[in-house]
Amino acid sequence: MDLNETWRDLPAQICLSLLLRSIWYSQDEIFALLLKRGADPRSLPRESLGIPVRKGRVAMVRTLLALGLKPHDNDEIVRDALESHNVAMLDLLASSGVSIDASSVPSWALTDDLTLHLVPKYLRPNDSTIIGNGPCAVVELFGLLSPEQDGCEGTQGPLWLHFVVTGNIRMMELMIKNGADLSLQSEVWDNSNNRPFNAMDVAARRKDTRMANLLRRAGAPRGIWRRQPLRVPAAILAGLAVFR
């Protein structure tokens, strides 16, 4: 039979070869046998690499990379590896030229085990990223989420601030140990402009005493949320303009 023949099992299904089916169903022995018998890995779509990456099949991915199969998209393949929760997979992809950094690793995907492996090997505490476990996490924390609001763009900040927002003491200790600059601030949209805040503000809003004490011991500056410029009513400003 033709090892590289493709067919559909259902009318709506894409055509799959035997080799792609062995990848799809994580059949390592059949995968190795097909290659030995002459199945052509060049017939595989680049997107197919994500299947064994997500499933944590390190040996299969190593073979595919060695045969020349490249990731379809850098950030997508990194997210696939994060989904596998397999640190060996992340290292394998990095060794093949995949870029693993704050731009490709969403903070919400950082479990403790993954963070312990990625920092500081691939990520730095002060790298800029979207913080919080959702795009509206910080806006909601500060009570700025409007009922009419249909979504958020996410709040940018240093990686370490994500762990203050999520209340993760253990990972915050790791961030401090690896050089987190606790003087860094972020900004959140307050429905009129961007308003600055810092780590102590977040701890206060969360009523997280343990986090506040950790930050204080590490030298974090005091909160800035309430120290905003006085807003002068428009009527008064108009009156003052008369005397200019």
PDB file of C-alpha atoms in Angstrom:
ATOM      1  CA  MET A   1       0.000   0.000   0.000  1.00  0.00           C
ATOM      2  CA  ASP A   2       0.972   3.640  -0.398  1.00  0.00           C
ATOM      3  CA  LEU A   3       2.092   4.776   3.048  1.00  0.00           C
ATOM      4  CA  ASN A   4       1.556   8.419   2.119  1.00  0.00           C
ATOM      5  CA  GLU A   5      -2.014   8.044   0.873  1.00  0.00           C
ATOM      6  CA  THR A   6      -4.541  10.324   2.593  1.00  0.00           C
ATOM      7  CA  TRP A   7      -8.284   9.863   3.088  1.00  0.00           C
ATOM      8  CA  ARG A   8     -11.260  11.034   5.125  1.00  0.00           C
ATOM      9  CA  ASP A   9     -13.163   8.918   7.619  1.00  0.00           C
ATOM     10  CA  LEU A  10     -16.072  11.373   7.470  1.00  0.00           C
ATOM     11  CA  PRO A  11     -17.122  13.785   4.691  1.00  0.00           C
ATOM     12  CA  ALA A  12     -16.456  16.865   6.833  1.00  0.00           C
ATOM     13  CA  GLN A  13     -13.048  15.656   8.003  1.00  0.00           C
ATOM     14  CA  ILE A  14      -9.705  16.733   6.568  1.00  0.00           C
ATOM     15  CA  CYS A  15      -7.646  14.143   4.727  1.00  0.00           C
ATOM     16  CA  LEU A  16      -5.223  12.331   7.019  1.00  0.00           C
ATOM     17  CA  SER A  17      -2.288  10.082   6.197  1.00  0.00           C
ATOM     18  CA  LEU A  18      -1.288   7.092   8.308  1.00  0.00           C
ATOM     19  CA  LEU A  19       1.648   9.066   9.657  1.00  0.00           C
ATOM     20  CA  LEU A  20      -0.541  12.012  10.653  1.00  0.00           C
ATOM     21  CA  ARG A  21      -3.043   9.614  12.250  1.00  0.00           C
ATOM     22  CA  SER A  22      -0.268   8.063  14.350  1.00  0.00           C
ATOM     23  CA  ILE A  23       0.633  11.566  15.557  1.00  0.00           C
ATOM     24  CA  TRP A  24      -3.001  12.503  16.148  1.00  0.00           C
ATOM     25  CA  TYR A  25      -3.612   9.435  18.327  1.00  0.00           C
ATOM     26  CA  SER A  26      -0.170   9.442  20.040  1.00  0.00           C
ATOM     27  CA  GLN A  27       0.790   6.026  18.678  1.00  0.00           C
ATOM     28  CA  ASP A  28       4.561   6.160  19.122  1.00  0.00           C
ATOM     29  CA  GLU A  29       5.337   2.612  17.948  1.00  0.00           C
ATOM     30  CA  ILE A  30       3.226   2.926  14.795  1.00  0.00           C
ATOM     31  CA  PHE A  31       4.747   6.365  14.170  1.00  0.00           C
ATOM     32  CA  ALA A  32       8.282   4.906  14.335  1.00  0.00           C
ATOM     33  CA  LEU A  33       7.312   1.918  12.165  1.00  0.00           C
ATOM     34  CA  LEU A  34       5.776   4.111   9.443  1.00  0.00           C
ATOM     35  CA  LEU A  35       8.919   6.235   9.262  1.00  0.00           C
ATOM     36  CA  LYS A  36      11.055   3.110   9.075  1.00  0.00           C
ATOM     37  CA  ARG A  37       8.916   1.789   6.215  1.00  0.00           C
ATOM     38  CA  GLY A  38       9.240   4.999   4.212  1.00  0.00           C
ATOM     39  CA  ALA A  39       6.423   7.347   5.238  1.00  0.00           C
ATOM     40  CA  ASP A  40       7.296  10.876   4.096  1.00  0.00           C
ATOM     41  CA  PRO A  41       7.397  13.404   6.992  1.00  0.00           C
ATOM     42  CA  ARG A  42       7.478  16.235   4.413  1.00  0.00           C
ATOM     43  CA  SER A  43       3.814  15.515   3.715  1.00  0.00           C
ATOM     44  CA  LEU A  44       2.863  16.589   7.227  1.00  0.00           C
ATOM     45  CA  PRO A  45       1.323  20.065   7.617  1.00  0.00           C
ATOM     46  CA  ARG A  46       3.369  22.343   9.878  1.00  0.00           C
ATOM     47  CA  GLU A  47       0.360  22.735  12.192  1.00  0.00           C
ATOM     48  CA  SER A  48       0.571  19.023  13.036  1.00  0.00           C
ATOM     49  CA  LEU A  49       3.596  19.623  15.287  1.00  0.00           C
ATOM     50  CA  GLY A  50       1.287  21.210  17.851  1.00  0.00           C
ATOM     51  CA  ILE A  51      -0.558  17.913  18.422  1.00  0.00           C
ATOM     52  CA  PRO A  52       2.298  15.955  20.074  1.00  0.00           C
ATOM     53  CA  VAL A  53       3.573  19.147  21.736  1.00  0.00           C
ATOM     54  CA  ARG A  54       0.229  19.650  23.532  1.00  0.00           C
ATOM     55  CA  LYS A  55       0.179  15.987  24.536  1.00  0.00           C
ATOM     56  CA  GLY A  56       3.721  16.081  25.902  1.00  0.00           C
ATOM     57  CA  ARG A  57       5.114  13.481  23.472  1.00  0.00           C
ATOM     58  CA  VAL A  58       8.731  14.598  23.767  1.00  0.00           C
ATOM     59  CA  ALA A  59      10.303  11.723  21.786  1.00  0.00           C
ATOM     60  CA  MET A  60       7.854  12.167  18.896  1.00  0.00           C
ATOM     61  CA  VAL A  61       8.432  15.923  18.761  1.00  0.00           C
ATOM     62  CA  ARG A  62      12.203  15.437  18.862  1.00  0.00           C
ATOM     63  CA  THR A  63      11.955  13.082  15.880  1.00  0.00           C
ATOM     64  CA  LEU A  64       9.737  15.464  13.902  1.00  0.00           C
ATOM     65  CA  LEU A  65      12.047  18.397  14.546  1.00  0.00           C
ATOM     66  CA  ALA A  66      15.056  16.317  13.483  1.00  0.00           C
ATOM     67  CA  LEU A  67      13.200  15.426  10.262  1.00  0.00           C
ATOM     68  CA  GLY A  68      12.807  19.129   9.491  1.00  0.00           C
ATOM     69  CA  LEU A  69       9.216  19.862  10.580  1.00  0.00           C
ATOM     70  CA  LYS A  70       9.066  23.465  11.804  1.00  0.00           C
ATOM     71  CA  PRO A  71       6.444  25.131  14.023  1.00  0.00           C
ATOM     72  CA  HIS A  72       3.692  26.958  12.155  1.00  0.00           C
ATOM     73  CA  ASP A  73       3.740  29.871  14.647  1.00  0.00           C
ATOM     74  CA  ASN A  74       6.229  30.615  17.455  1.00  0.00           C
ATOM     75  CA  ASP A  75       3.781  31.899  20.078  1.00  0.00           C
ATOM     76  CA  GLU A  76       1.217  29.216  19.296  1.00  0.00           C
ATOM     77  CA  ILE A  77       3.708  26.372  19.728  1.00  0.00           C
ATOM     78  CA  VAL A  78       4.893  27.861  23.036  1.00  0.00           C
ATOM     79  CA  ARG A  79       1.288  27.937  24.270  1.00  0.00           C
ATOM     80  CA  ASP A  80       0.901  24.319  23.155  1.00  0.00           C
ATOM     81  CA  ALA A  81       3.961  23.390  25.222  1.00  0.00           C
ATOM     82  CA  LEU A  82       2.635  25.302  28.239  1.00  0.00           C
ATOM     83  CA  GLU A  83      -0.623  23.374  27.920  1.00  0.00           C
ATOM     84  CA  SER A  84       1.332  20.117  28.179  1.00  0.00           C
ATOM     85  CA  HIS A  85       2.854  21.263  31.533  1.00  0.00           C
ATOM     86  CA  ASN A  86       5.991  19.446  30.407  1.00  0.00           C
ATOM     87  CA  VAL A  87       9.184  21.420  31.077  1.00  0.00           C
ATOM     88  CA  ALA A  88      11.248  18.998  28.964  1.00  0.00           C
ATOM     89  CA  MET A  89       9.042  19.943  26.007  1.00  0.00           C
ATOM     90  CA  LEU A  90       9.728  23.648  26.573  1.00  0.00           C
ATOM     91  CA  ASP A  91      13.480  23.015  26.682  1.00  0.00           C
ATOM     92  CA  LEU A  92      13.305  20.900  23.517  1.00  0.00           C
ATOM     93  CA  LEU A  93      11.484  23.641  21.609  1.00  0.00           C
ATOM     94  CA  ALA A  94      13.912  26.280  22.865  1.00  0.00           C
ATOM     95  CA  SER A  95      16.865  24.173  21.719  1.00  0.00           C
ATOM     96  CA  SER A  96      15.304  23.984  18.247  1.00  0.00           C
ATOM     97  CA  GLY A  97      15.109  27.763  17.915  1.00  0.00           C
ATOM     98  CA  VAL A  98      11.662  28.550  19.338  1.00  0.00           C
ATOM     99  CA  SER A  99      11.684  31.851  21.237  1.00  0.00           C
ATOM    100  CA  ILE A 100      10.381  31.559  24.800  1.00  0.00           C
ATOM    101  CA  ASP A 101      10.020  34.957  26.462  1.00  0.00           C
ATOM    102  CA  ALA A 102       7.454  37.241  28.069  1.00  0.00           C
ATOM    103  CA  SER A 103       5.889  38.029  24.696  1.00  0.00           C
ATOM    104  CA  SER A 104       5.150  34.357  23.975  1.00  0.00           C
ATOM    105  CA  VAL A 105       4.302  33.175  27.501  1.00  0.00           C
ATOM    106  CA  PRO A 106       0.947  34.499  28.802  1.00  0.00           C
ATOM    107  CA  SER A 107       1.094  35.122  32.547  1.00  0.00           C
ATOM    108  CA  TRP A 108      -2.201  33.280  33.152  1.00  0.00           C
ATOM    109  CA  ALA A 109      -0.515  30.065  31.976  1.00  0.00           C
ATOM    110  CA  LEU A 110       2.194  30.243  34.639  1.00  0.00           C
ATOM    111  CA  THR A 111       1.612  27.499  37.162  1.00  0.00           C
ATOM    112  CA  ASP A 112       4.079  27.304  40.037  1.00  0.00           C
ATOM    113  CA  ASP A 113       5.971  24.387  38.472  1.00  0.00           C
ATOM    114  CA  LEU A 114       6.297  26.124  35.114  1.00  0.00           C
ATOM    115  CA  THR A 115       7.358  29.399  36.726  1.00  0.00           C
ATOM    116  CA  LEU A 116      10.067  27.682  38.761  1.00  0.00           C
ATOM    117  CA  HIS A 117      11.480  26.288  35.510  1.00  0.00           C
ATOM    118  CA  LEU A 118      11.071  29.367  33.321  1.00  0.00           C
ATOM    119  CA  VAL A 119      12.428  32.009  35.741  1.00  0.00           C
ATOM    120  CA  PRO A 120      15.162  33.100  35.270  1.00  0.00           C
ATOM    121  CA  LYS A 121      16.069  30.639  32.492  1.00  0.00           C
ATOM    122  CA  TYR A 122      13.720  32.192  29.931  1.00  0.00           C
ATOM    123  CA  LEU A 123      11.779  34.900  31.761  1.00  0.00           C
ATOM    124  CA  ARG A 124      12.931  37.799  33.958  1.00  0.00           C
ATOM    125  CA  PRO A 125      10.862  39.238  36.816  1.00  0.00           C
ATOM    126  CA  ASN A 126      10.891  42.719  35.284  1.00  0.00           C
ATOM    127  CA  ASP A 127       9.815  41.625  31.791  1.00  0.00           C
ATOM    128  CA  SER A 128       6.688  43.441  30.624  1.00  0.00           C
ATOM    129  CA  THR A 129       3.539  41.339  30.152  1.00  0.00           C
ATOM    130  CA  ILE A 130      -0.234  41.358  30.645  1.00  0.00           C
ATOM    131  CA  ILE A 131      -0.844  40.783  34.356  1.00  0.00           C
ATOM    132  CA  GLY A 132      -3.748  39.009  36.035  1.00  0.00           C
ATOM    133  CA  ASN A 133      -5.611  35.817  35.176  1.00  0.00           C
ATOM    134  CA  GLY A 134      -7.903  37.643  32.762  1.00  0.00           C
ATOM    135  CA  PRO A 135      -7.927  40.849  30.713  1.00  0.00           C
ATOM    136  CA  CYS A 136     -10.276  42.562  33.199  1.00  0.00           C
ATOM    137  CA  ALA A 137      -8.592  41.274  36.379  1.00  0.00           C
ATOM    138  CA  VAL A 138      -6.890  44.527  37.416  1.00  0.00           C
ATOM    139  CA  VAL A 139      -9.759  46.778  36.288  1.00  0.00           C
ATOM    140  CA  GLU A 140     -12.146  44.695  38.384  1.00  0.00           C
ATOM    141  CA  LEU A 141      -9.753  44.641  41.352  1.00  0.00           C
ATOM    142  CA  PHE A 142      -9.782  48.432  41.521  1.00  0.00           C
ATOM    143  CA  GLY A 143     -13.563  48.587  41.108  1.00  0.00           C
ATOM    144  CA  LEU A 144     -13.381  50.251  37.700  1.00  0.00           C
ATOM    145  CA  LEU A 145     -15.280  47.701  35.622  1.00  0.00           C
ATOM    146  CA  SER A 146     -18.364  49.393  34.205  1.00  0.00           C
ATOM    147  CA  PRO A 147     -21.605  47.383  33.711  1.00  0.00           C
ATOM    148  CA  GLU A 148     -21.703  48.700  30.142  1.00  0.00           C
ATOM    149  CA  GLN A 149     -18.142  47.575  29.459  1.00  0.00           C
ATOM    150  CA  ASP A 150     -17.976  44.644  27.046  1.00  0.00           C
ATOM    151  CA  GLY A 151     -14.347  43.709  27.697  1.00  0.00           C
ATOM    152  CA  CYS A 152     -10.836  44.870  28.562  1.00  0.00           C
ATOM    153  CA  GLU A 153      -7.554  45.082  26.707  1.00  0.00           C
ATOM    154  CA  GLY A 154      -5.549  43.808  29.657  1.00  0.00           C
ATOM    155  CA  THR A 155      -3.208  45.652  31.995  1.00  0.00           C
ATOM    156  CA  GLN A 156       0.488  45.786  31.163  1.00  0.00           C
ATOM    157  CA  GLY A 157       3.047  45.492  33.936  1.00  0.00           C
ATOM    158  CA  PRO A 158       6.201  43.699  35.084  1.00  0.00           C
ATOM    159  CA  LEU A 159       5.931  39.928  35.326  1.00  0.00           C
ATOM    160  CA  TRP A 160       6.443  39.942  39.092  1.00  0.00           C
ATOM    161  CA  LEU A 161       3.364  42.161  39.562  1.00  0.00           C
ATOM    162  CA  HIS A 162       1.211  39.348  38.144  1.00  0.00           C
ATOM    163  CA  PHE A 163       1.949  37.316  41.263  1.00  0.00           C
ATOM    164  CA  VAL A 164       0.932  40.210  43.510  1.00  0.00           C
ATOM    165  CA  VAL A 165      -2.345  40.489  41.600  1.00  0.00           C
ATOM    166  CA  THR A 166      -2.948  36.739  41.968  1.00  0.00           C
ATOM    167  CA  GLY A 167      -1.775  36.658  45.593  1.00  0.00           C
ATOM    168  CA  ASN A 168       0.905  34.035  44.997  1.00  0.00           C
ATOM    169  CA  ILE A 169       3.341  34.465  47.906  1.00  0.00           C
ATOM    170  CA  ARG A 170       5.625  31.598  46.895  1.00  0.00           C
ATOM    171  CA  MET A 171       6.161  32.849  43.365  1.00  0.00           C
ATOM    172  CA  MET A 172       6.519  36.433  44.558  1.00  0.00           C
ATOM    173  CA  GLU A 173       9.370  35.305  46.815  1.00  0.00           C
ATOM    174  CA  LEU A 174      10.965  33.743  43.719  1.00  0.00           C
ATOM    175  CA  MET A 175      10.561  37.029  41.831  1.00  0.00           C
ATOM    176  CA  ILE A 176      12.225  39.022  44.619  1.00  0.00           C
ATOM    177  CA  LYS A 177      15.055  36.490  44.824  1.00  0.00           C
ATOM    178  CA  ASN A 178      15.677  36.920  41.087  1.00  0.00           C
ATOM    179  CA  GLY A 179      15.819  40.701  41.080  1.00  0.00           C
ATOM    180  CA  ALA A 180      12.267  42.052  40.904  1.00  0.00           C
ATOM    181  CA  ASP A 181      12.331  45.863  40.854  1.00  0.00           C
ATOM    182  CA  LEU A 182       9.527  46.646  43.292  1.00  0.00           C
ATOM    183  CA  SER A 183       9.636  50.344  42.459  1.00  0.00           C
ATOM    184  CA  LEU A 184       8.083  49.671  39.041  1.00  0.00           C
ATOM    185  CA  GLN A 185       4.504  50.879  38.563  1.00  0.00           C
ATOM    186  CA  SER A 186       1.685  50.056  36.207  1.00  0.00           C
ATOM    187  CA  GLU A 187      -1.407  51.882  34.969  1.00  0.00           C
ATOM    188  CA  VAL A 188      -5.079  50.939  34.798  1.00  0.00           C
ATOM    189  CA  TRP A 189      -7.819  52.589  32.749  1.00  0.00           C
ATOM    190  CA  ASP A 190     -10.327  54.402  35.015  1.00  0.00           C
ATOM    191  CA  ASN A 191     -12.836  55.186  32.237  1.00  0.00           C
ATOM    192  CA  SER A 192     -11.233  58.563  31.545  1.00  0.00           C
ATOM    193  CA  ASN A 193      -7.458  58.095  31.588  1.00  0.00           C
ATOM    194  CA  ASN A 194      -4.701  55.753  32.706  1.00  0.00           C
ATOM    195  CA  ARG A 195      -4.209  55.861  36.456  1.00  0.00           C
ATOM    196  CA  PRO A 196      -0.938  54.677  38.029  1.00  0.00           C
ATOM    197  CA  PHE A 197      -0.753  52.075  40.776  1.00  0.00           C
ATOM    198  CA  ASN A 198       1.922  49.931  42.379  1.00  0.00           C
ATOM    199  CA  ALA A 199       2.294  46.621  44.201  1.00  0.00           C
ATOM    200  CA  MET A 200       1.283  47.963  47.631  1.00  0.00           C
ATOM    201  CA  ASP A 201      -1.919  49.325  46.078  1.00  0.00           C
ATOM    202  CA  VAL A 202      -2.738  45.857  44.773  1.00  0.00           C
ATOM    203  CA  ALA A 203      -2.049  44.214  48.128  1.00  0.00           C
ATOM    204  CA  ALA A 204      -4.256  46.799  49.843  1.00  0.00           C
ATOM    205  CA  ARG A 205      -7.117  46.278  47.390  1.00  0.00           C
ATOM    206  CA  ARG A 206      -6.885  42.516  47.907  1.00  0.00           C
ATOM    207  CA  LYS A 207      -6.626  42.992  51.691  1.00  0.00           C
ATOM    208  CA  ASP A 208      -3.612  40.690  51.446  1.00  0.00           C
ATOM    209  CA  THR A 209      -1.665  41.312  54.666  1.00  0.00           C
ATOM    210  CA  ARG A 210       0.892  38.576  54.015  1.00  0.00           C
ATOM    211  CA  MET A 211       1.733  39.993  50.601  1.00  0.00           C
ATOM    212  CA  ALA A 212       1.919  43.542  51.954  1.00  0.00           C
ATOM    213  CA  ASN A 213       4.343  42.428  54.677  1.00  0.00           C
ATOM    214  CA  LEU A 214       6.495  40.573  52.137  1.00  0.00           C
ATOM    215  CA  LEU A 215       6.626  43.620  49.878  1.00  0.00           C
ATOM    216  CA  ARG A 216       7.413  45.939  52.773  1.00  0.00           C
ATOM    217  CA  ARG A 217      10.290  43.730  53.962  1.00  0.00           C
ATOM    218  CA  ALA A 218      11.670  43.679  50.413  1.00  0.00           C
ATOM    219  CA  GLY A 219      11.665  47.484  50.232  1.00  0.00           C
ATOM    220  CA  ALA A 220       8.587  48.159  48.108  1.00  0.00           C
ATOM    221  CA  PRO A 221       7.445  51.821  48.146  1.00  0.00           C
ATOM    222  CA  ARG A 222       4.149  52.745  49.761  1.00  0.00           C
ATOM    223  CA  GLY A 223       0.976  52.863  47.752  1.00  0.00           C
ATOM    224  CA  ILE A 224       0.209  55.695  45.352  1.00  0.00           C
ATOM    225  CA  TRP A 225      -3.420  55.001  44.464  1.00  0.00           C
ATOM    226  CA  ARG A 226      -4.962  57.671  46.719  1.00  0.00           C
ATOM    227  CA  ARG A 227      -2.262  60.239  46.053  1.00  0.00           C
ATOM    228  CA  GLN A 228      -3.862  61.659  42.914  1.00  0.00           C
ATOM    229  CA  PRO A 229      -3.823  65.288  41.734  1.00  0.00           C
ATOM    230  CA  LEU A 230      -6.778  67.384  42.908  1.00  0.00           C
ATOM    231  CA  ARG A 231      -9.441  67.609  40.208  1.00  0.00           C
ATOM    232  CA  VAL A 232     -10.743  71.171  39.935  1.00  0.00           C
ATOM    233  CA  PRO A 233     -14.368  71.426  38.721  1.00  0.00           C
ATOM    234  CA  ALA A 234     -14.802  72.801  35.212  1.00  0.00           C
ATOM    235  CA  ALA A 235     -16.893  75.751  36.456  1.00  0.00           C
ATOM    236  CA  ILE A 236     -14.061  76.969  38.675  1.00  0.00           C
ATOM    237  CA  LEU A 237     -11.538  76.591  35.870  1.00  0.00           C
ATOM    238  CA  ALA A 238     -13.800  78.659  33.606  1.00  0.00           C
ATOM    239  CA  GLY A 239     -13.993  81.384  36.259  1.00  0.00           C
ATOM    240  CA  LEU A 240     -10.241  81.469  36.662  1.00  0.00           C
ATOM    241  CA  ALA A 241      -9.822  81.849  32.917  1.00  0.00           C
ATOM    242  CA  VAL A 242     -11.614  85.229  33.096  1.00  0.00           C
ATOM    243  CA  PHE A 243      -8.776  86.680  35.216  1.00  0.00           C
ATOM    244  CA  ARG A 244      -5.966  85.568  32.912  1.00  0.00           C
TER     245      ARG A 244
END
